[in-house]
Coordinates of C-alpha atoms in Angstrom, one line a residue:
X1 CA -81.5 155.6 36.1
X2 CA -79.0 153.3 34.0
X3 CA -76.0 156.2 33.6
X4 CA -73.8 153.1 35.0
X5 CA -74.8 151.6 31.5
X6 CA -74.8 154.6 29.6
X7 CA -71.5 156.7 30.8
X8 CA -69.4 153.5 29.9
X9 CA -70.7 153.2 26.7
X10 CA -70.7 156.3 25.7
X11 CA -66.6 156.3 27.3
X12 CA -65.6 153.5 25.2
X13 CA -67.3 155.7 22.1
X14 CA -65.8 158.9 22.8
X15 CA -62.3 156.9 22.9
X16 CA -62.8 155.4 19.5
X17 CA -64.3 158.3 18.2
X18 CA -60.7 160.7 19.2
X19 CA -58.8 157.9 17.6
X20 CA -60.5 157.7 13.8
X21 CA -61.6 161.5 13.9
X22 CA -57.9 162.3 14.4
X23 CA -57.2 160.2 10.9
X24 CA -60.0 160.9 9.0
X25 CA -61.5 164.0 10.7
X26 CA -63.7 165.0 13.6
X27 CA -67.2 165.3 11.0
X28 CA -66.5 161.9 8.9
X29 CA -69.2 159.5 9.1
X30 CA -66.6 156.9 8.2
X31 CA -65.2 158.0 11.6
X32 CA -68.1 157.9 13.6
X33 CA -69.1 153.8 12.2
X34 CA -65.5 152.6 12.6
X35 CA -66.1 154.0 16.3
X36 CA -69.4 152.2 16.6
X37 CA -68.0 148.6 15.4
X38 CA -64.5 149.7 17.5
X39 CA -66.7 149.8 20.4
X40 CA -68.6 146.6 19.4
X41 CA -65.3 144.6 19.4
X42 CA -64.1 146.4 22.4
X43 CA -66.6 144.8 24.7
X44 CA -66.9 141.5 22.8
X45 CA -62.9 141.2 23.5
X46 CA -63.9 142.0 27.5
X47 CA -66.3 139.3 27.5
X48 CA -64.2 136.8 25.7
X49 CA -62.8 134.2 28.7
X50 CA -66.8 134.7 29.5
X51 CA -67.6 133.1 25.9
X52 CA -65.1 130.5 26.2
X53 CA -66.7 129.5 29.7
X54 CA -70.2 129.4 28.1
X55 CA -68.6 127.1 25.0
X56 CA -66.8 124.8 28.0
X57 CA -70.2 125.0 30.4
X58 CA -72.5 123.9 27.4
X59 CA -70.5 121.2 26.3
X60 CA -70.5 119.9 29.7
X61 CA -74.2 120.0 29.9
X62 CA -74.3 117.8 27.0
X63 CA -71.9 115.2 28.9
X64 CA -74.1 115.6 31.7
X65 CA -77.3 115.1 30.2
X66 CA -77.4 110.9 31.1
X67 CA -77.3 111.7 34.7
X68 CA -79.7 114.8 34.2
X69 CA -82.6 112.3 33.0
X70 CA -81.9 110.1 35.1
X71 CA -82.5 112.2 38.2
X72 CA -85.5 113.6 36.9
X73 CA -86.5 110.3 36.0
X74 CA -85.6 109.4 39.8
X75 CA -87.2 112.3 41.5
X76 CA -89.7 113.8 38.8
X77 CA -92.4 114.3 41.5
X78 CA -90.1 115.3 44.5
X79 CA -88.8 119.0 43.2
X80 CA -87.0 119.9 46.3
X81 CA -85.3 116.7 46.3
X82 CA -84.4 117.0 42.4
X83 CA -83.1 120.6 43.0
X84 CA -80.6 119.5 45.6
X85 CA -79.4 116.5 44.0
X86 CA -78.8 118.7 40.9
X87 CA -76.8 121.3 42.9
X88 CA -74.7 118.3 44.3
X89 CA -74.1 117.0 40.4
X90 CA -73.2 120.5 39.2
X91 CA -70.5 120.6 42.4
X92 CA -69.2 117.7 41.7
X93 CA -68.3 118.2 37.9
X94 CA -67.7 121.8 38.5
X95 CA -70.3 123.3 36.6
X96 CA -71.6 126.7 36.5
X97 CA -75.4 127.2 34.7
X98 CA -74.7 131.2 35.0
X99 CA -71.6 130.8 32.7
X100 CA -73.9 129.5 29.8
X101 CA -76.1 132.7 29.6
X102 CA -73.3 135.7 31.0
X103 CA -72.1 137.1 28.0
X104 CA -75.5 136.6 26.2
X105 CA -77.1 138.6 29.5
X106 CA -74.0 140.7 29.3
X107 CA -74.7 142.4 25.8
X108 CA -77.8 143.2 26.4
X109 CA -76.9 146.5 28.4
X110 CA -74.3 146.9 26.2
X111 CA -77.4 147.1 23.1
X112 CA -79.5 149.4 25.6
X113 CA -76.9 151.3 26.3
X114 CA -75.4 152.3 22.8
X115 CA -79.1 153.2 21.6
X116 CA -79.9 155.4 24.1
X117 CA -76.8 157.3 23.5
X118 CA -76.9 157.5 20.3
X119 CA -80.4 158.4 20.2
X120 CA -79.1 161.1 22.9
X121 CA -77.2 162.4 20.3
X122 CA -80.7 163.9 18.7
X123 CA -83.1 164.4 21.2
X124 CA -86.0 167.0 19.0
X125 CA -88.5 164.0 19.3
X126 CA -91.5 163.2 21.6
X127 CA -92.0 159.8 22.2
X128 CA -91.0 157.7 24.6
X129 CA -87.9 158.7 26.0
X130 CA -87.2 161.9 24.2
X131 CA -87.3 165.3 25.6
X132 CA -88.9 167.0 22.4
X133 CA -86.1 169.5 22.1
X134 CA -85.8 171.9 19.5
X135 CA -82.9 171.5 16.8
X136 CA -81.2 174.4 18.6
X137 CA -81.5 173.6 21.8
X138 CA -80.8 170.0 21.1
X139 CA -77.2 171.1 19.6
X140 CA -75.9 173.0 22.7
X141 CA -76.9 169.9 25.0
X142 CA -74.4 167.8 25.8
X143 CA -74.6 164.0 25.6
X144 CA -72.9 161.6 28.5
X145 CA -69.2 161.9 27.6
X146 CA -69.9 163.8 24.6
X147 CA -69.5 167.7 24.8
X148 CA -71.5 169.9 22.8
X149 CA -68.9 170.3 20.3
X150 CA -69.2 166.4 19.7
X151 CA -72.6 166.5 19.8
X152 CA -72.5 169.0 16.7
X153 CA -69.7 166.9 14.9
X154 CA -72.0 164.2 15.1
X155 CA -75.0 166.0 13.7
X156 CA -72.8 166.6 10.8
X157 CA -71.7 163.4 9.8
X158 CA -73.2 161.4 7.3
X159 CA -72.3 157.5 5.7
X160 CA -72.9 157.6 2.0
X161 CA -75.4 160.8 3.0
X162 CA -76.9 159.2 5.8
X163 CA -76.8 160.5 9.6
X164 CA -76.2 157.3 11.0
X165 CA -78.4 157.9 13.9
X166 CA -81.0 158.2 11.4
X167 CA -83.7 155.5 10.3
X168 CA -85.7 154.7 7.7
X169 CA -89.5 155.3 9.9
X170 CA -87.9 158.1 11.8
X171 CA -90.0 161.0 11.1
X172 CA -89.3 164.5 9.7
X173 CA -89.3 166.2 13.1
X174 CA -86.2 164.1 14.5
X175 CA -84.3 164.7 10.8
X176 CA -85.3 168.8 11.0
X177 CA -82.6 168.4 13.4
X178 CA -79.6 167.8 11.1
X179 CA -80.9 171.0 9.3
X180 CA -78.6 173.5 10.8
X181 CA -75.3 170.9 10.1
X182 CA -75.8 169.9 6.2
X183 CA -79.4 170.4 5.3
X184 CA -82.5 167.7 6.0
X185 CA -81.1 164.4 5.2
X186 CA -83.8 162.6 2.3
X187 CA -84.6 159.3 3.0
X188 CA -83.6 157.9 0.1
X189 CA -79.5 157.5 1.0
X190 CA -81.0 156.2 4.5
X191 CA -82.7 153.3 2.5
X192 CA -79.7 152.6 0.5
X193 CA -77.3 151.8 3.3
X194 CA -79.6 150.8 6.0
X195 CA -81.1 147.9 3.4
X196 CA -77.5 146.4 2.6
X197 CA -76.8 146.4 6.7
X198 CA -80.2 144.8 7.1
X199 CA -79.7 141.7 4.4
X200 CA -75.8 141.0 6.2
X201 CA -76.9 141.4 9.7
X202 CA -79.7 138.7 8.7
X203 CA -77.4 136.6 7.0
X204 CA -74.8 136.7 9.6
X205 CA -77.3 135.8 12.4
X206 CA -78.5 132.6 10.3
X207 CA -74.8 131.7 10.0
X208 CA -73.6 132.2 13.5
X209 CA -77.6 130.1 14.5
X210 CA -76.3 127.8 12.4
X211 CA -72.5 126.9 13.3
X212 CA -74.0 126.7 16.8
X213 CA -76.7 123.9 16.1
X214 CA -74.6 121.8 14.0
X215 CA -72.1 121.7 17.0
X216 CA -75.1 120.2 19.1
X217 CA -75.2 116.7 20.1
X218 CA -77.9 113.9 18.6
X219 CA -79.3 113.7 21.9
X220 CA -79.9 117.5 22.3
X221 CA -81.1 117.8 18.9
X222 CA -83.9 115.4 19.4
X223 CA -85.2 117.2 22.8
X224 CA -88.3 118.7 21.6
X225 CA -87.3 122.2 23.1
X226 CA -83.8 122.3 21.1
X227 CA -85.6 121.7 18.3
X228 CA -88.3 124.2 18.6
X229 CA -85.4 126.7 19.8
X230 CA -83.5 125.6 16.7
X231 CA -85.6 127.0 14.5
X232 CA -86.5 130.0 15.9
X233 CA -82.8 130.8 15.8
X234 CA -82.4 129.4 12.4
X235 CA -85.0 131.1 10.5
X236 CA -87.0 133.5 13.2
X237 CA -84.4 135.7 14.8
X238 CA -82.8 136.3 11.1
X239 CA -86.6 137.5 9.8
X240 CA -87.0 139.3 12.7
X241 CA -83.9 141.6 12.1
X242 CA -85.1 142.1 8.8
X243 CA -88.5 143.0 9.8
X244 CA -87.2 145.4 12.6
X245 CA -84.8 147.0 10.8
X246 CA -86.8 149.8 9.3
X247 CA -87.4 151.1 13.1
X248 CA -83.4 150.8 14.0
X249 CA -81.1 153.5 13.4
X250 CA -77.5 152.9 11.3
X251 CA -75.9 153.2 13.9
X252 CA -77.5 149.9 15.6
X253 CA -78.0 148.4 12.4
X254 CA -73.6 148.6 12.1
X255 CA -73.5 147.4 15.5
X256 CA -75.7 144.2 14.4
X257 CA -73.4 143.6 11.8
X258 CA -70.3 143.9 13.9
X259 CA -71.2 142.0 16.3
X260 CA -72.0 138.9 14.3
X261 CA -68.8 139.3 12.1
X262 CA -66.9 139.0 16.0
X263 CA -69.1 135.8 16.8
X264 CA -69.1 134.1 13.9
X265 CA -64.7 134.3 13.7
X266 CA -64.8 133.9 17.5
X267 CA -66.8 130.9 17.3
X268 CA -64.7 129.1 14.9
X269 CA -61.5 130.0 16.9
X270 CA -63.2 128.7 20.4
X271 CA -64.6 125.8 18.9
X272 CA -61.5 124.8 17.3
X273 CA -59.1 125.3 19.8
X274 CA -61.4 123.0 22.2
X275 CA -61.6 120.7 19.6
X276 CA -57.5 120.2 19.5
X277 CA -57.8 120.2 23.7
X278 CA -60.3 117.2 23.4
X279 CA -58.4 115.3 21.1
X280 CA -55.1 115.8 22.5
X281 CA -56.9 114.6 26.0
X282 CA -58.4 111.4 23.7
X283 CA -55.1 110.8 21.8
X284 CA -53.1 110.9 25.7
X285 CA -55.8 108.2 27.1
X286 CA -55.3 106.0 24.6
X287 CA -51.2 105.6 24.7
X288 CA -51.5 105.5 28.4
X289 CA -53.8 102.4 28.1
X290 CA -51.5 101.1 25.5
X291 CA -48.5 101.5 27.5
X292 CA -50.5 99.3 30.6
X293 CA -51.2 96.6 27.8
X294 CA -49.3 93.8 27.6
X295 CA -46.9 93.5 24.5
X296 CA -48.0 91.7 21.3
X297 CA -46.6 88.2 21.6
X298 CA -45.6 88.3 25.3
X299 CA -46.8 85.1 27.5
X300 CA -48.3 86.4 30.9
X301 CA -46.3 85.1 33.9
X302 CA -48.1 82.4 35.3
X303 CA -45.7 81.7 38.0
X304 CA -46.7 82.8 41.7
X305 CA -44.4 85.6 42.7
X306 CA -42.0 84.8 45.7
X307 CA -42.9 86.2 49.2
X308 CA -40.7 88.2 50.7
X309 CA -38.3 87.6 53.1
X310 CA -40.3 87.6 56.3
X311 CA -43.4 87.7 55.0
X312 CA -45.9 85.1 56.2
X313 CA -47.0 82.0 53.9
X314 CA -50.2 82.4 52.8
X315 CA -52.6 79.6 52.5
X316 CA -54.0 78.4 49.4
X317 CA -56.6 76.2 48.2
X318 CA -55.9 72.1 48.7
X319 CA -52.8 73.0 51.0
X320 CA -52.4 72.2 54.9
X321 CA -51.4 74.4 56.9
X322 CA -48.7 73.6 59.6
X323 CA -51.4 73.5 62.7
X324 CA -53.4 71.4 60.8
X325 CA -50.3 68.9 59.8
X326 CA -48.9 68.3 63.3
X327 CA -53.0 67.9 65.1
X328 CA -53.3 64.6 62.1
X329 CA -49.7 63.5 62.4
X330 CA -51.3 60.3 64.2
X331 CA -53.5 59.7 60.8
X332 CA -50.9 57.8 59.8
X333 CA -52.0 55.4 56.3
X334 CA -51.1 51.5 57.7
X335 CA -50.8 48.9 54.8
X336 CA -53.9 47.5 55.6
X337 CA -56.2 50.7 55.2
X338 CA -55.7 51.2 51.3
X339 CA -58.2 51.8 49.0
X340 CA -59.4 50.2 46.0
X341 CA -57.3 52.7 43.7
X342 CA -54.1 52.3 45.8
X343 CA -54.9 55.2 47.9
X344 CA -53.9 54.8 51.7
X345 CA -56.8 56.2 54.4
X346 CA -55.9 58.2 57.0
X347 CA -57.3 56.5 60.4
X348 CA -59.7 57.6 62.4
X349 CA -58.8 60.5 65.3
X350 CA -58.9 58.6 68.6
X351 CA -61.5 60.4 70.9
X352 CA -59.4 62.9 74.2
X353 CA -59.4 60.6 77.5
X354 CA -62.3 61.0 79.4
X355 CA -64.7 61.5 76.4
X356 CA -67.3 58.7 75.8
X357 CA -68.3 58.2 72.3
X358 CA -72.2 57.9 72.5
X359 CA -71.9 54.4 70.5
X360 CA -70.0 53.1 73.3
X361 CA -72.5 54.9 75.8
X362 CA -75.3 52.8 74.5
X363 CA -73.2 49.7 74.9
X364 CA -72.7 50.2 78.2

């Protein structure tokens, strides 16, 4: 049902698995892990401009967050009206909420993928998902990609003496299978690389939880959620690998590994190279507002520019215009109509012919 997951996954480990087994042989188990975490940084490196639009789209939610509240805060009880005025905000900026979770939702597969075939690989158990095969049968059955012949080189190979699609619960009817290509593998050199794998993929997952919450802003850090999600990253997710590790095979457990050691350098390179882009943008705004600012010690120009030629004057405050010069040229000031500071008065506008004034209407 998912052989569009699985025949990938098994390609990109077939490839890998040519390329070491042609160095250091077709049964090394040395050659089988570097073609797990080959195939671990294969499809990290596919879904790197992904990662770097997840950085971009969650810093942008964090700039976003002011308007966020603020339209909940506006339509908190009208949801259809809040869900279109958030669609409008995230087209305006540009933002993309599916970026934030595709390469998260993109390894997922990816981890389904490789454990199936790898469990594939020994298929003499009966649970869910196994055929309950016999260790014969089993070792002329091809898997995916694999043909029987790498099917049996894989049987062979063992990590410090473990299978490495072995794990420390699995029980002694799945490891009968490895019988026929180097004996029944003990659990004790499981133990003794599956622990070590265990304690690094633990640490590396508090590390990478880490880095990523002390990149978060004040603001995110105080919502409730974040912080509940914090820890669970922080302390939960790094138990939980420790906890499920017993049930995981070596394979997986390398993959873990691998794929933390990717995130936690890729991390560091994304968030640094953004860092530089932001401050470059910062350090660009500020000399272009110094540029606009006036020079230290320079008078502003207080003087009115001149119009240009052809331009119309333009009236200002406490001047006449010409229309209004020639309609009072009769308010003439006479020697007689001074004021007590010196100031002539203008006379009084004559009424039009033909117009009685209504004192003189009265008189009449």
């Amino acid at each position: 049902m998912l052989d569009f997951i699985y025949y990938p996954v098994s390609g990109i480990l077939w490839v890998w698995h040519k390329v070491f087994g042609a160095v250091l042989g077709a049964d090394s188990g040395f050659a089988w892990a570097l073609s797990v975490v080959f195939l671990v940084f294969t499809l990290r490196l596919i879904l790197y401009k992904p990662f770097v639009k997840q950085v971009r789209t969650t810093r942008q939610m964090q700039e976003l967050q002011p308007q966020i509240k603020a339209l909940q805060k506006k339509y908190g009880k009208d949801r259809q009206k809040l869900a279109v005025e958030m669609q409008k905000l995230q087209k305006e900026h540009g933002f993309n909420p599916i970026m934030g979770c595709l390469p998260v939702l993109a390894q997922a597969p990816v981890f389904i993928g490789l454990f199936h075939v790898l469990r594939s690989f020994n298929r003499t158990g009966t649970g869910i998902g196994q055929l309950g095969l016999t260790p014969e049968v089993n070792a002329e059955t091809p898997n995916y990609f694999f043909s029987v012949e790498d099917v049996q080189s894989f049987l062979s190979a063992r990590l410090f003496g473990a299978p490495i699609s072995a794990a420390i619960t699995s029980p002694e009817s799945q490891l009968r299978a490895f019988e026929p290509f180097g004996g029944i593998p003990s659990i004790g050199p499981i133990i003794a690389v599956s622990v070590p794998l265990m304690i690094i993929a633990s640490i590396a997952t508090h590390l990478n939880s880490r880095a990523s919450v002390a990149r978060q802003s004040e603001a995110a850090a105080a919502n409730p959620q974040s912080a509940i999600m914090n820890k669970l990253a922080l302390y939960v997710f790094p138990l939980g690998v420790l906890v499920g590790g017993p049930f995981l095979p070596v394979a997986i457990l390398l993959y873990w590994v691998s794929n933390n050691m990717w995130t936690y350098g890729q991390q560091h390179l994304v968030f640094g190279k953004i860092d530089k882009e932001e401050a470059a943008k910062k350090e660009a705004a500020l000399e272009r507002r110094n540029d606009n600012a006036p020079k230290p010690g320079a008078r502003p120009d207080a003087l009115k520019k001149k119009p240009a030629p052809g331009a119309k004057p333009t009236r200002t405050a406490g001047a006449e215009s010409p229309v209004e010069s020639t309609a009072d040229s009769d308010a003439q000031p006479t020697v007689g109509d001074s004021t007590s500071n010196g100031v002539a008065k203008p006379r009084k506008k004559k009424a039009p012919p033909g117009k009685v004034r209504p004192k003189q209407q009265r008189r009449r």
